[in-house]
Amino acid sequence: MRIVRAPESDWQVVSEFAQKTFAATFSEVFTPENLALHLARAYTRERMEAEFAAEETYLLYTEEDAVTPAGLLQLRANAAHAQLGPPLDGGSGETEWQLHRFYLASHAQGAGVGARLMEFALQRLREAGATRVWLSVHPQNSRARRFYEKAGFR
């Protein structure tokens, strides 16, 4: 596996991957109209460029396919939130980060790819001096909830 920081010029690759994985995950949760509306608003060029400016964006590629991403990770610094994840160094939470997006392609789920991407994310956050990290997950995304709980989030 290869994890690379995506340059801003990859905004369209990130947008297309995020739309595809979000739609696959939530196609049975949202109405088709609401899903289409969300996808049209959440992954525009303007929104992607703003996120690249404010976040660290990484793409994960597998050895089987070095061209098409299998994972997406976006980290946002100084993103305070009341529902915090586990302390990364036993600190008091002065430097909080958000694990904003953590998306995996369907074919990569259950193959250890998510664990590898989470390991990378937590290591990157430690290197950045994060003392706490938080994320949000849709209540009906039980597979993701179990994954995050296993990684130490509550």
PDB file of C-alpha atoms in Angstrom:
ATOM      1  CA  MET A   1       0.000   0.000   0.000  1.00  0.00           C
ATOM      2  CA  ARG A   2       1.062   3.521  -0.733  1.00  0.00           C
ATOM      3  CA  ILE A   3      -0.327   6.591   1.041  1.00  0.00           C
ATOM      4  CA  VAL A   4       0.438   9.942  -0.531  1.00  0.00           C
ATOM      5  CA  ARG A   5      -0.463  13.500   0.316  1.00  0.00           C
ATOM      6  CA  ALA A   6      -2.703  14.665  -2.480  1.00  0.00           C
ATOM      7  CA  PRO A   7      -1.777  17.941  -4.166  1.00  0.00           C
ATOM      8  CA  GLU A   8      -4.528  20.501  -4.709  1.00  0.00           C
ATOM      9  CA  SER A   9      -4.427  19.631  -8.405  1.00  0.00           C
ATOM     10  CA  ASP A  10      -5.947  16.241  -7.431  1.00  0.00           C
ATOM     11  CA  TRP A  11      -9.164  17.893  -6.219  1.00  0.00           C
ATOM     12  CA  GLN A  12     -11.188  16.134  -8.935  1.00  0.00           C
ATOM     13  CA  VAL A  13      -9.733  12.693  -8.097  1.00  0.00           C
ATOM     14  CA  VAL A  14     -10.629  13.286  -4.446  1.00  0.00           C
ATOM     15  CA  SER A  15     -14.087  14.594  -5.330  1.00  0.00           C
ATOM     16  CA  GLU A  16     -14.911  11.645  -7.596  1.00  0.00           C
ATOM     17  CA  PHE A  17     -13.628   9.082  -5.092  1.00  0.00           C
ATOM     18  CA  ALA A  18     -15.524  10.730  -2.220  1.00  0.00           C
ATOM     19  CA  GLN A  19     -18.751  10.874  -4.217  1.00  0.00           C
ATOM     20  CA  LYS A  20     -18.472   7.239  -5.285  1.00  0.00           C
ATOM     21  CA  THR A  21     -17.746   5.895  -1.806  1.00  0.00           C
ATOM     22  CA  PHE A  22     -20.305   8.138  -0.086  1.00  0.00           C
ATOM     23  CA  ALA A  23     -23.002   7.068  -2.539  1.00  0.00           C
ATOM     24  CA  ALA A  24     -22.141   3.377  -2.106  1.00  0.00           C
ATOM     25  CA  THR A  25     -22.280   3.702   1.678  1.00  0.00           C
ATOM     26  CA  PHE A  26     -25.468   5.749   1.961  1.00  0.00           C
ATOM     27  CA  SER A  27     -27.558   4.766  -1.071  1.00  0.00           C
ATOM     28  CA  GLU A  28     -29.926   2.817   1.170  1.00  0.00           C
ATOM     29  CA  VAL A  29     -30.003   5.430   3.949  1.00  0.00           C
ATOM     30  CA  PHE A  30     -30.881   8.589   2.005  1.00  0.00           C
ATOM     31  CA  THR A  31     -33.547   9.084  -0.616  1.00  0.00           C
ATOM     32  CA  PRO A  32     -32.115   9.316  -4.131  1.00  0.00           C
ATOM     33  CA  GLU A  33     -33.049  13.008  -4.214  1.00  0.00           C
ATOM     34  CA  ASN A  34     -31.326  13.822  -0.910  1.00  0.00           C
ATOM     35  CA  LEU A  35     -28.260  11.806  -1.847  1.00  0.00           C
ATOM     36  CA  ALA A  36     -27.967  13.599  -5.188  1.00  0.00           C
ATOM     37  CA  LEU A  37     -28.372  16.977  -3.484  1.00  0.00           C
ATOM     38  CA  HIS A  38     -25.659  16.166  -0.933  1.00  0.00           C
ATOM     39  CA  LEU A  39     -23.245  14.932  -3.589  1.00  0.00           C
ATOM     40  CA  ALA A  40     -23.858  18.032  -5.711  1.00  0.00           C
ATOM     41  CA  ARG A  41     -23.102  20.356  -2.777  1.00  0.00           C
ATOM     42  CA  ALA A  42     -20.411  18.566  -0.796  1.00  0.00           C
ATOM     43  CA  TYR A  43     -17.874  17.800  -3.499  1.00  0.00           C
ATOM     44  CA  THR A  44     -17.782  20.868  -5.735  1.00  0.00           C
ATOM     45  CA  ARG A  45     -14.522  22.280  -7.007  1.00  0.00           C
ATOM     46  CA  GLU A  46     -14.853  25.304  -4.712  1.00  0.00           C
ATOM     47  CA  ARG A  47     -15.504  23.147  -1.667  1.00  0.00           C
ATOM     48  CA  MET A  48     -12.663  20.770  -2.506  1.00  0.00           C
ATOM     49  CA  GLU A  49     -10.212  23.648  -3.012  1.00  0.00           C
ATOM     50  CA  ALA A  50     -11.249  25.176   0.321  1.00  0.00           C
ATOM     51  CA  GLU A  51     -10.732  21.827   2.039  1.00  0.00           C
ATOM     52  CA  PHE A  52      -7.306  21.404   0.465  1.00  0.00           C
ATOM     53  CA  ALA A  53      -6.370  24.840   1.838  1.00  0.00           C
ATOM     54  CA  ALA A  54      -7.551  23.973   5.365  1.00  0.00           C
ATOM     55  CA  GLU A  55      -6.770  20.261   5.629  1.00  0.00           C
ATOM     56  CA  GLU A  56      -4.249  17.565   4.933  1.00  0.00           C
ATOM     57  CA  THR A  57      -5.615  15.235   2.269  1.00  0.00           C
ATOM     58  CA  TYR A  58      -4.157  11.785   1.631  1.00  0.00           C
ATOM     59  CA  LEU A  59      -4.977   9.076  -0.878  1.00  0.00           C
ATOM     60  CA  LEU A  60      -4.247   5.396  -0.366  1.00  0.00           C
ATOM     61  CA  TYR A  61      -3.370   3.174  -3.304  1.00  0.00           C
ATOM     62  CA  THR A  62      -3.037  -0.604  -3.207  1.00  0.00           C
ATOM     63  CA  GLU A  63      -0.384  -2.587  -5.014  1.00  0.00           C
ATOM     64  CA  GLU A  64      -3.110  -4.128  -7.178  1.00  0.00           C
ATOM     65  CA  ASP A  65      -4.131  -0.695  -8.520  1.00  0.00           C
ATOM     66  CA  ALA A  66      -1.601   2.104  -8.293  1.00  0.00           C
ATOM     67  CA  VAL A  67      -3.822   4.517 -10.249  1.00  0.00           C
ATOM     68  CA  THR A  68      -7.282   4.375  -8.641  1.00  0.00           C
ATOM     69  CA  PRO A  69      -7.482   5.321  -4.946  1.00  0.00           C
ATOM     70  CA  ALA A  70      -8.682   2.706  -2.469  1.00  0.00           C
ATOM     71  CA  GLY A  71      -8.848   5.134   0.454  1.00  0.00           C
ATOM     72  CA  LEU A  72      -9.216   8.804   1.320  1.00  0.00           C
ATOM     73  CA  LEU A  73      -8.173  10.544   4.513  1.00  0.00           C
ATOM     74  CA  GLN A  74      -8.668  14.207   5.381  1.00  0.00           C
ATOM     75  CA  LEU A  75      -7.324  15.704   8.608  1.00  0.00           C
ATOM     76  CA  ARG A  76      -8.227  19.170   9.911  1.00  0.00           C
ATOM     77  CA  ALA A  77      -6.103  20.953  12.536  1.00  0.00           C
ATOM     78  CA  ASN A  78      -7.451  22.931  15.488  1.00  0.00           C
ATOM     79  CA  ALA A  79     -10.947  21.634  14.988  1.00  0.00           C
ATOM     80  CA  ALA A  80     -12.422  21.787  18.488  1.00  0.00           C
ATOM     81  CA  HIS A  81     -15.395  19.577  19.226  1.00  0.00           C
ATOM     82  CA  ALA A  82     -17.131  18.375  22.356  1.00  0.00           C
ATOM     83  CA  GLN A  83     -17.081  14.670  21.434  1.00  0.00           C
ATOM     84  CA  LEU A  84     -13.409  13.862  21.488  1.00  0.00           C
ATOM     85  CA  GLY A  85     -11.654  10.646  20.658  1.00  0.00           C
ATOM     86  CA  PRO A  86      -8.883   9.051  22.674  1.00  0.00           C
ATOM     87  CA  PRO A  87      -5.977  11.156  23.950  1.00  0.00           C
ATOM     88  CA  LEU A  88      -2.975  10.595  21.728  1.00  0.00           C
ATOM     89  CA  ASP A  89      -0.364  11.391  24.358  1.00  0.00           C
ATOM     90  CA  GLY A  90      -2.292  11.656  27.611  1.00  0.00           C
ATOM     91  CA  GLY A  91      -2.527  15.424  27.104  1.00  0.00           C
ATOM     92  CA  SER A  92      -5.382  17.679  27.996  1.00  0.00           C
ATOM     93  CA  GLY A  93      -6.602  18.328  24.460  1.00  0.00           C
ATOM     94  CA  GLU A  94      -4.947  21.649  23.681  1.00  0.00           C
ATOM     95  CA  THR A  95      -4.340  20.619  20.079  1.00  0.00           C
ATOM     96  CA  GLU A  96      -7.419  18.989  18.647  1.00  0.00           C
ATOM     97  CA  TRP A  97      -7.723  17.616  15.141  1.00  0.00           C
ATOM     98  CA  GLN A  98     -10.689  16.317  13.225  1.00  0.00           C
ATOM     99  CA  LEU A  99     -10.528  13.142  11.215  1.00  0.00           C
ATOM    100  CA  HIS A 100     -12.788  14.797   8.645  1.00  0.00           C
ATOM    101  CA  ARG A 101     -13.039  12.134   5.984  1.00  0.00           C
ATOM    102  CA  PHE A 102     -12.075   8.484   6.206  1.00  0.00           C
ATOM    103  CA  TYR A 103     -13.411   6.733   3.118  1.00  0.00           C
ATOM    104  CA  LEU A 104     -12.616   3.299   1.727  1.00  0.00           C
ATOM    105  CA  ALA A 105     -13.586   1.775  -1.596  1.00  0.00           C
ATOM    106  CA  SER A 106     -15.944  -1.170  -1.221  1.00  0.00           C
ATOM    107  CA  HIS A 107     -13.343  -3.646  -2.474  1.00  0.00           C
ATOM    108  CA  ALA A 108     -10.859  -2.453   0.177  1.00  0.00           C
ATOM    109  CA  GLN A 109     -13.169  -2.950   3.156  1.00  0.00           C
ATOM    110  CA  GLY A 110     -12.371  -5.940   5.349  1.00  0.00           C
ATOM    111  CA  ALA A 111      -8.924  -6.376   3.780  1.00  0.00           C
ATOM    112  CA  GLY A 112      -6.821  -4.520   6.370  1.00  0.00           C
ATOM    113  CA  VAL A 113      -6.681  -1.362   4.274  1.00  0.00           C
ATOM    114  CA  GLY A 114      -8.740   0.634   6.779  1.00  0.00           C
ATOM    115  CA  ALA A 115      -6.530  -0.448   9.669  1.00  0.00           C
ATOM    116  CA  ARG A 116      -3.455   0.622   7.730  1.00  0.00           C
ATOM    117  CA  LEU A 117      -4.985   3.999   6.875  1.00  0.00           C
ATOM    118  CA  MET A 118      -6.052   4.558  10.503  1.00  0.00           C
ATOM    119  CA  GLU A 119      -2.553   3.638  11.707  1.00  0.00           C
ATOM    120  CA  PHE A 120      -1.147   6.199   9.276  1.00  0.00           C
ATOM    121  CA  ALA A 121      -3.692   8.839  10.388  1.00  0.00           C
ATOM    122  CA  LEU A 122      -2.925   8.429  14.092  1.00  0.00           C
ATOM    123  CA  GLN A 123       0.827   8.483  13.442  1.00  0.00           C
ATOM    124  CA  ARG A 124       0.484  11.633  11.328  1.00  0.00           C
ATOM    125  CA  LEU A 125      -1.566  13.274  14.095  1.00  0.00           C
ATOM    126  CA  ARG A 126       1.056  12.403  16.710  1.00  0.00           C
ATOM    127  CA  GLU A 127       3.753  13.907  14.481  1.00  0.00           C
ATOM    128  CA  ALA A 128       1.645  17.070  14.146  1.00  0.00           C
ATOM    129  CA  GLY A 129       1.412  17.375  17.925  1.00  0.00           C
ATOM    130  CA  ALA A 130      -2.257  16.492  18.220  1.00  0.00           C
ATOM    131  CA  THR A 131      -3.348  15.660  21.725  1.00  0.00           C
ATOM    132  CA  ARG A 132      -6.891  14.680  20.763  1.00  0.00           C
ATOM    133  CA  VAL A 133      -8.704  13.674  17.618  1.00  0.00           C
ATOM    134  CA  TRP A 134     -12.411  13.530  16.930  1.00  0.00           C
ATOM    135  CA  LEU A 135     -14.669  12.379  14.153  1.00  0.00           C
ATOM    136  CA  SER A 136     -18.330  12.095  13.415  1.00  0.00           C
ATOM    137  CA  VAL A 137     -20.051   9.084  11.930  1.00  0.00           C
ATOM    138  CA  HIS A 138     -23.608   8.609  10.738  1.00  0.00           C
ATOM    139  CA  PRO A 139     -25.557   6.603  13.343  1.00  0.00           C
ATOM    140  CA  GLN A 140     -26.736   4.134  10.695  1.00  0.00           C
ATOM    141  CA  ASN A 141     -23.202   3.410   9.486  1.00  0.00           C
ATOM    142  CA  SER A 142     -22.731   0.510  11.902  1.00  0.00           C
ATOM    143  CA  ARG A 143     -19.716  -0.954  10.098  1.00  0.00           C
ATOM    144  CA  ALA A 144     -17.811   2.338  10.410  1.00  0.00           C
ATOM    145  CA  ARG A 145     -18.919   2.763  14.029  1.00  0.00           C
ATOM    146  CA  ARG A 146     -17.487  -0.662  14.927  1.00  0.00           C
ATOM    147  CA  PHE A 147     -14.259   0.151  13.085  1.00  0.00           C
ATOM    148  CA  TYR A 148     -13.814   3.464  14.915  1.00  0.00           C
ATOM    149  CA  GLU A 149     -14.636   1.899  18.285  1.00  0.00           C
ATOM    150  CA  LYS A 150     -12.018  -0.778  17.644  1.00  0.00           C
ATOM    151  CA  ALA A 151      -9.530   2.049  16.916  1.00  0.00           C
ATOM    152  CA  GLY A 152     -10.304   3.602  20.334  1.00  0.00           C
ATOM    153  CA  PHE A 153     -13.023   6.143  19.525  1.00  0.00           C
ATOM    154  CA  ARG A 154     -16.171   6.223  21.603  1.00  0.00           C
TER     155      ARG A 154
END
